[in-house]
PDB file of C-alpha atoms in Angstrom:
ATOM      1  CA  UNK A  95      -8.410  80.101   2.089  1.00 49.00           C
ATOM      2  CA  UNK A  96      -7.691  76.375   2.352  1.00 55.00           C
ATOM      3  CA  UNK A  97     -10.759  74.352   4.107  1.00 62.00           C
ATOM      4  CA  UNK A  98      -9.551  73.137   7.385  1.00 65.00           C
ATOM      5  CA  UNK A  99     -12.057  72.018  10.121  1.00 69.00           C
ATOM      6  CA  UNK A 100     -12.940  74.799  12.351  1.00 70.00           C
ATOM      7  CA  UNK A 101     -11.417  74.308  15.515  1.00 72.00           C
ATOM      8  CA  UNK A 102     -14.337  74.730  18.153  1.00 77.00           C
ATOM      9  CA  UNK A 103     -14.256  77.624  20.639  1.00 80.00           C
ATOM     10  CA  UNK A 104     -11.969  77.377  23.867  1.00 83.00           C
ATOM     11  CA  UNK A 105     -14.168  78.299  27.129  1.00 81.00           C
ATOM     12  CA  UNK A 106     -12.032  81.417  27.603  1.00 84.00           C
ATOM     13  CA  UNK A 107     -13.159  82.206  23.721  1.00 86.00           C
ATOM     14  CA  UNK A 108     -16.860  81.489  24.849  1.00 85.00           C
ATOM     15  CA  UNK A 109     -16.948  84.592  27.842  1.00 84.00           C
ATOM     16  CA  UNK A 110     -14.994  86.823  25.866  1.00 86.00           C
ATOM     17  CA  UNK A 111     -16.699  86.916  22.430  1.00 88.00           C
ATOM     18  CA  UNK A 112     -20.159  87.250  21.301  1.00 88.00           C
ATOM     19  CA  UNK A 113     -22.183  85.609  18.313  1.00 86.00           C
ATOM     20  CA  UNK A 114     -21.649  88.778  16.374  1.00 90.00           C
ATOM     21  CA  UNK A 115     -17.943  89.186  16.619  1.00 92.00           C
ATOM     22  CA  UNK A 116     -17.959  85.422  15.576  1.00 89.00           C
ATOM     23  CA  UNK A 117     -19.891  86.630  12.067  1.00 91.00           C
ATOM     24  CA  UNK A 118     -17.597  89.139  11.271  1.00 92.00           C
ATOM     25  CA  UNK A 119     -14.650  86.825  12.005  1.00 90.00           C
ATOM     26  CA  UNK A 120     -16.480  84.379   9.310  1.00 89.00           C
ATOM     27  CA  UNK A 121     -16.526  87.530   6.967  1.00 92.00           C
ATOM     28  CA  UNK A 122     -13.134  89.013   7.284  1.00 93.00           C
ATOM     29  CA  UNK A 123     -11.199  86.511   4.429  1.00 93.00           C
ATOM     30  CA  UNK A 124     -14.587  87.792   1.833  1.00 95.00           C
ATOM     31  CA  UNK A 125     -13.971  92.020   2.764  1.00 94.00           C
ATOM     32  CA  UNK A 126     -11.539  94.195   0.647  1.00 94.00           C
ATOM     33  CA  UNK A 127      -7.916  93.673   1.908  1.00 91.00           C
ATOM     34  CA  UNK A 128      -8.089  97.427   2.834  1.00 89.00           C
ATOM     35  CA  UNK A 129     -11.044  96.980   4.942  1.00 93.00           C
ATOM     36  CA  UNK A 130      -9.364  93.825   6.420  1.00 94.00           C
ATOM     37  CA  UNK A 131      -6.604  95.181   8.443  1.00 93.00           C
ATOM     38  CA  UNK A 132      -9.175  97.357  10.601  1.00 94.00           C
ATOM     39  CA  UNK A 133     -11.747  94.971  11.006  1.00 94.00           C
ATOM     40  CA  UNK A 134      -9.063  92.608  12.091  1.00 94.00           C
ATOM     41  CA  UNK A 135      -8.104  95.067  14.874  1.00 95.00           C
ATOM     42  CA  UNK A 136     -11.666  96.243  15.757  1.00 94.00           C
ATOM     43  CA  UNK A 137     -12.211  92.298  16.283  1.00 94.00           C
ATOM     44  CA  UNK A 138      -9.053  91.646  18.689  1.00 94.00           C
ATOM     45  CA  UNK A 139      -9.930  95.052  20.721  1.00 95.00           C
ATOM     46  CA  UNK A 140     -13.535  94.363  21.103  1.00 94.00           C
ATOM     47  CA  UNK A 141     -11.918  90.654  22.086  1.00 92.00           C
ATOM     48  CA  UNK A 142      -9.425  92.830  25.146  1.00 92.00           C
ATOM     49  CA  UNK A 143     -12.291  94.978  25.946  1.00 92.00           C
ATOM     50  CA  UNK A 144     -14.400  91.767  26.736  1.00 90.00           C
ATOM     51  CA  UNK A 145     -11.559  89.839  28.933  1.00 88.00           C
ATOM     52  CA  UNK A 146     -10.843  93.341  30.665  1.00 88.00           C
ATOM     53  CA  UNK A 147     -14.759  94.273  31.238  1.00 87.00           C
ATOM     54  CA  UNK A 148     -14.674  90.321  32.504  1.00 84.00           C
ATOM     55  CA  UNK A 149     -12.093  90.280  34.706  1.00 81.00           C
ATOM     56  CA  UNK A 150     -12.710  93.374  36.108  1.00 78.00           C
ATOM     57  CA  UNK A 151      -8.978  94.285  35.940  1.00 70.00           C
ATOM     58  CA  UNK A 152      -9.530  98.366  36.661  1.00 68.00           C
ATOM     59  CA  UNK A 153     -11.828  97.813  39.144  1.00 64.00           C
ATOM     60  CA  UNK A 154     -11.830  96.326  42.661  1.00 63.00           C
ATOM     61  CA  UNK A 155     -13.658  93.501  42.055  1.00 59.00           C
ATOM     62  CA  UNK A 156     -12.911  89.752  42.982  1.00 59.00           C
ATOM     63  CA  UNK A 157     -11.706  87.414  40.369  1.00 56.00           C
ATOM     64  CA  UNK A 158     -14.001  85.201  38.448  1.00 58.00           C
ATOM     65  CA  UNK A 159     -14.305  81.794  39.804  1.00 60.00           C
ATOM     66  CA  UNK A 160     -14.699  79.851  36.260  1.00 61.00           C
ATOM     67  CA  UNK A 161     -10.296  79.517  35.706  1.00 60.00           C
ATOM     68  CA  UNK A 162      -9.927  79.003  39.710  1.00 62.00           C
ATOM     69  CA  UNK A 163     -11.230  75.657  40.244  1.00 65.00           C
ATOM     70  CA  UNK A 164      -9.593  72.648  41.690  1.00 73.00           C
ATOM     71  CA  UNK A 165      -6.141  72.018  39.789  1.00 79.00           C
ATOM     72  CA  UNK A 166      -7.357  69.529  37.007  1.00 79.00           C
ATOM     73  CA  UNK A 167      -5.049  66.039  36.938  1.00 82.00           C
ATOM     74  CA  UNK A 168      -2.238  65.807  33.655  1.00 82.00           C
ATOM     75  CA  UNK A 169      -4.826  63.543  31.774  1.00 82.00           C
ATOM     76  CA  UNK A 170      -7.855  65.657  32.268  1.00 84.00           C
ATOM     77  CA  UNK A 171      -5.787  68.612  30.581  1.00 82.00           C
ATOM     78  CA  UNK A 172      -4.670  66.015  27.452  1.00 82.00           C
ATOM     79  CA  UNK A 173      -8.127  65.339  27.023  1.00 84.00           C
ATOM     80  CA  UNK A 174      -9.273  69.037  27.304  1.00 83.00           C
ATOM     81  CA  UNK A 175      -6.726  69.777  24.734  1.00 81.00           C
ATOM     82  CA  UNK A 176      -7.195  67.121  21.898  1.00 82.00           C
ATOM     83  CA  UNK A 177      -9.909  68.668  20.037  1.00 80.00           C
ATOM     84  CA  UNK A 178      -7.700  71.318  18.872  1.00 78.00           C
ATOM     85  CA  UNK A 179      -4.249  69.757  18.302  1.00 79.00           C
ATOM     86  CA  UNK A 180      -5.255  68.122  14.938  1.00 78.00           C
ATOM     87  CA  UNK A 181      -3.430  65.226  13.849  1.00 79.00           C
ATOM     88  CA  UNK A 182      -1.505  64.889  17.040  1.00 80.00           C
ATOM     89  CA  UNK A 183      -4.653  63.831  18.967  1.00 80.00           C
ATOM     90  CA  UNK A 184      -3.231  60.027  18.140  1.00 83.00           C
ATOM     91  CA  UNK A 185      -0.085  60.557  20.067  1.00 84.00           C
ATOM     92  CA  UNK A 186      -2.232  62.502  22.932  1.00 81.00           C
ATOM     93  CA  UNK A 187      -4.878  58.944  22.484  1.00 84.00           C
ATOM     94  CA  UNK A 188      -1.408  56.261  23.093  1.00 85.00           C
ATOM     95  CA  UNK A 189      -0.184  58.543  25.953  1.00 84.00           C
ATOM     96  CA  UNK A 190      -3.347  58.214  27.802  1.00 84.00           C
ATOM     97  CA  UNK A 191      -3.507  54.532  26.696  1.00 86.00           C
ATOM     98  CA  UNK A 192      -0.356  54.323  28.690  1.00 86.00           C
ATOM     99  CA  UNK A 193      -1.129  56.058  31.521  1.00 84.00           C
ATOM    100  CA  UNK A 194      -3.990  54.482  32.185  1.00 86.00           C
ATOM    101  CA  UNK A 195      -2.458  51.008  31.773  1.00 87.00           C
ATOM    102  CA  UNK A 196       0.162  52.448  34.326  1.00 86.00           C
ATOM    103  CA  UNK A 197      -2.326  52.975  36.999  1.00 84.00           C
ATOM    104  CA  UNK A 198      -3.559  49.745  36.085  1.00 85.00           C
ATOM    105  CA  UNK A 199      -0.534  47.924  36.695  1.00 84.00           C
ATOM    106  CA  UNK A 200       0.167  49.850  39.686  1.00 83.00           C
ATOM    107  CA  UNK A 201      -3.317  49.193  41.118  1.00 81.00           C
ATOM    108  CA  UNK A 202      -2.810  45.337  40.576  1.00 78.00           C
ATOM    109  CA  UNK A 203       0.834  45.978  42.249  1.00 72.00           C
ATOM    110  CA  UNK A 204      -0.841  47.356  45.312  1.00 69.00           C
ATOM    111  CA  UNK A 205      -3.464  45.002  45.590  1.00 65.00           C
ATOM    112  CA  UNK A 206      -0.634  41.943  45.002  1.00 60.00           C
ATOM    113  CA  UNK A 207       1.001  43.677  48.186  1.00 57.00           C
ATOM    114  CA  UNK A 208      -1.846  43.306  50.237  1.00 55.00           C
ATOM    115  CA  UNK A 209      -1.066  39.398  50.619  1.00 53.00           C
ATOM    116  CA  UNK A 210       1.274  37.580  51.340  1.00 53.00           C
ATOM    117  CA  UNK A 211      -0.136  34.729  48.597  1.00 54.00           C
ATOM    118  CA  UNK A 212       0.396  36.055  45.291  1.00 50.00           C
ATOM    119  CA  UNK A 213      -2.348  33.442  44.020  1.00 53.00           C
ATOM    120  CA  UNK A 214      -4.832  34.723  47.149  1.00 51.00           C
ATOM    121  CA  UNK A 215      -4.849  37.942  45.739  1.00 49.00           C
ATOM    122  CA  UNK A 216      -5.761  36.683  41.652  1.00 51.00           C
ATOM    123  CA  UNK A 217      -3.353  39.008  40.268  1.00 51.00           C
ATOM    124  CA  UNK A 218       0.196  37.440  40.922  1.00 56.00           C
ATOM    125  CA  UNK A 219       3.597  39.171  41.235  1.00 68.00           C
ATOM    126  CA  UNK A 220       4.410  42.296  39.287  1.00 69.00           C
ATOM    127  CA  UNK A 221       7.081  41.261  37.628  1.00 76.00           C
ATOM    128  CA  UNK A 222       5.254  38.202  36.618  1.00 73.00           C
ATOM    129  CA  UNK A 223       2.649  40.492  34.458  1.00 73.00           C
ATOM    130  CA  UNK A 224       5.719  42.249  33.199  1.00 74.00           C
ATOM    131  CA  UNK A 225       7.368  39.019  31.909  1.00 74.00           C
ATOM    132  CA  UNK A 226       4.456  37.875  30.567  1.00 70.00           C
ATOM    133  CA  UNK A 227       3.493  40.422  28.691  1.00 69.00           C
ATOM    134  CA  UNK A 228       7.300  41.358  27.120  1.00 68.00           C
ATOM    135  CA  UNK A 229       7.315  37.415  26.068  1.00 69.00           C
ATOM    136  CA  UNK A 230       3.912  38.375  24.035  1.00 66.00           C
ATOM    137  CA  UNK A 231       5.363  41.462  22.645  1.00 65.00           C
ATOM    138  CA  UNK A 232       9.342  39.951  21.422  1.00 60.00           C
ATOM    139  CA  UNK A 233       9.276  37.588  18.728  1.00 61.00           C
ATOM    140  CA  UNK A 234       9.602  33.862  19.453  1.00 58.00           C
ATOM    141  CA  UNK A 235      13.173  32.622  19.833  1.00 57.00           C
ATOM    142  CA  UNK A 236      14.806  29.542  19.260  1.00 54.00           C
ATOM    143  CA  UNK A 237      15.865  27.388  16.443  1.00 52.00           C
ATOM    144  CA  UNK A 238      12.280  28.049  14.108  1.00 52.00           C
ATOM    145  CA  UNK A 239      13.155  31.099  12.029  1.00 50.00           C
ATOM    146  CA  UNK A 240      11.288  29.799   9.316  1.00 52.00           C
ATOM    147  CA  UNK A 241       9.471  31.755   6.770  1.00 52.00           C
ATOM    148  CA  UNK A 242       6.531  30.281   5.177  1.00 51.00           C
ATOM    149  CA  UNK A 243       5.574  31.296   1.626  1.00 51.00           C
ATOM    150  CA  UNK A 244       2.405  31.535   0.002  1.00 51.00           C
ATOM    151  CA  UNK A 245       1.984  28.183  -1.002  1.00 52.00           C
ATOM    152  CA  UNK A 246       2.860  27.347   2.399  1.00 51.00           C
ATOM    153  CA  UNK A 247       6.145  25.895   1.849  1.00 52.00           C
ATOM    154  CA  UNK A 248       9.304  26.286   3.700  1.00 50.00           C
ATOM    155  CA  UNK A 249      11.964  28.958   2.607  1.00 49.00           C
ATOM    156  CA  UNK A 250      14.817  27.549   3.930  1.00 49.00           C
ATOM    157  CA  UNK A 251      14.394  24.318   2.398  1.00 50.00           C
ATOM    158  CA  UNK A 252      15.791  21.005   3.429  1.00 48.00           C
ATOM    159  CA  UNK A 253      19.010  19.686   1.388  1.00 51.00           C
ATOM    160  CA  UNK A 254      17.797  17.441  -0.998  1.00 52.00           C
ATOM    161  CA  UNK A 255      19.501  14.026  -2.138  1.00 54.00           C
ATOM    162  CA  UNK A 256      19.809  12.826  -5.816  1.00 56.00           C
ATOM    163  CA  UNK A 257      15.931  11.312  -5.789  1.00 58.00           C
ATOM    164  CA  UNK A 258      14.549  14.614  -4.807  1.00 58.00           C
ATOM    165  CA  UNK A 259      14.268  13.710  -1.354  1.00 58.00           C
ATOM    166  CA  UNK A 260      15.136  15.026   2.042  1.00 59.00           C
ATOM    167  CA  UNK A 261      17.979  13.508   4.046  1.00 57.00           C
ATOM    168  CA  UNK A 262      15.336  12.063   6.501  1.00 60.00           C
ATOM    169  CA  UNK A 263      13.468  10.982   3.506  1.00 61.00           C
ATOM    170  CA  UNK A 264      10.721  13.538   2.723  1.00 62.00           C
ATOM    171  CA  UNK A 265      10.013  15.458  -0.634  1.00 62.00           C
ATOM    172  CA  UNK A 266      10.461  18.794   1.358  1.00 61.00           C
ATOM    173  CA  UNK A 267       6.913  20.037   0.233  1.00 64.00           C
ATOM    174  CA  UNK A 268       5.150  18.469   3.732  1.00 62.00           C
ATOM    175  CA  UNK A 269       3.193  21.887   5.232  1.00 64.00           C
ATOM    176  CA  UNK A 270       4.482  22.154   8.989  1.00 59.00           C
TER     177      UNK A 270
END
């Protein structure tokens, strides 16, 4: 078998399996294949025997409380399920990095509304923020597109005259 990191136990795994059944779970991949395909059934029947004997689905009894609590919020479920998506955690980590920066904004939004003085309230118009920050984010425009080298000198060199020197009279190797 390859050597993965065990993914830890769900809650729902936690009430329906036992310390033992875990064991012989460890043990199946090292038992003779023909031993492996009933062991591998006795372990997923013991497993429905456990969530039935929970629930109390043939009997009259009232559901469990632990899966009917308050309805969790979307982030609180991403976080809940990041330990076991592997690699994918990252893009679970920049979604919540955006909500949160959402609610962020929005909070600032709401508190901007609250005067009429953008500068009263310290956090200015909306669309200010959002300006500001997209003019961090884009690359600078206008007429320097240069491209420094190593050395530090220009790419797109000035034209040079028949004495080696600029048309405005430098040697073109000045560091800007």
């Amino acid at each position: 078998m390859d050597k993965r990191t065990p993914l830890p136990m769900t809650p729902f795994d936690t009430l329906t399996s036992s310390g033992e059944l875990q064991m012989v779970k460890l043990l199946l991949p090292y038992t003779p294949p023909a031993i492996q395909r009933m062991l591998a059934f006795f372990i997923k029947f013991t497993e429905l025997q456990n969530t039935v004997r929970y629930f109390g689905v043939f009997s009259h009894t009232p559901a469990r409380e632990e899966f009917q609590g308050s309805a969790p919020s979307f982030p609180e479920i991403l976080e809940e399920l990041k330990p076991y998506m592997g690699e994918s955690s990252e893009t679970v980590d920049s979604i919540l990095s955006a909500m949160s920066m959402m609610e962020m904004m929005k909070d600032m939004d709401l508190s901007g509304m609250s005067s009429p003085d953008p500068s009263a309230s310290g956090g200015g118009n909306m669309e200010d923020i959002l300006n500001m920050m997209h003019m961090f984010q884009s690359p600078p425009s206008g007429g320097d597109t240069r491209e420094d080298t190593e050395d530090g000198n220009d790419l797109n060199r000035k034209e040079m005259n028949d004495n080696g020197a600029g048309m405005d009279g430098s040697s073109g190797n000045e560091t800007y």
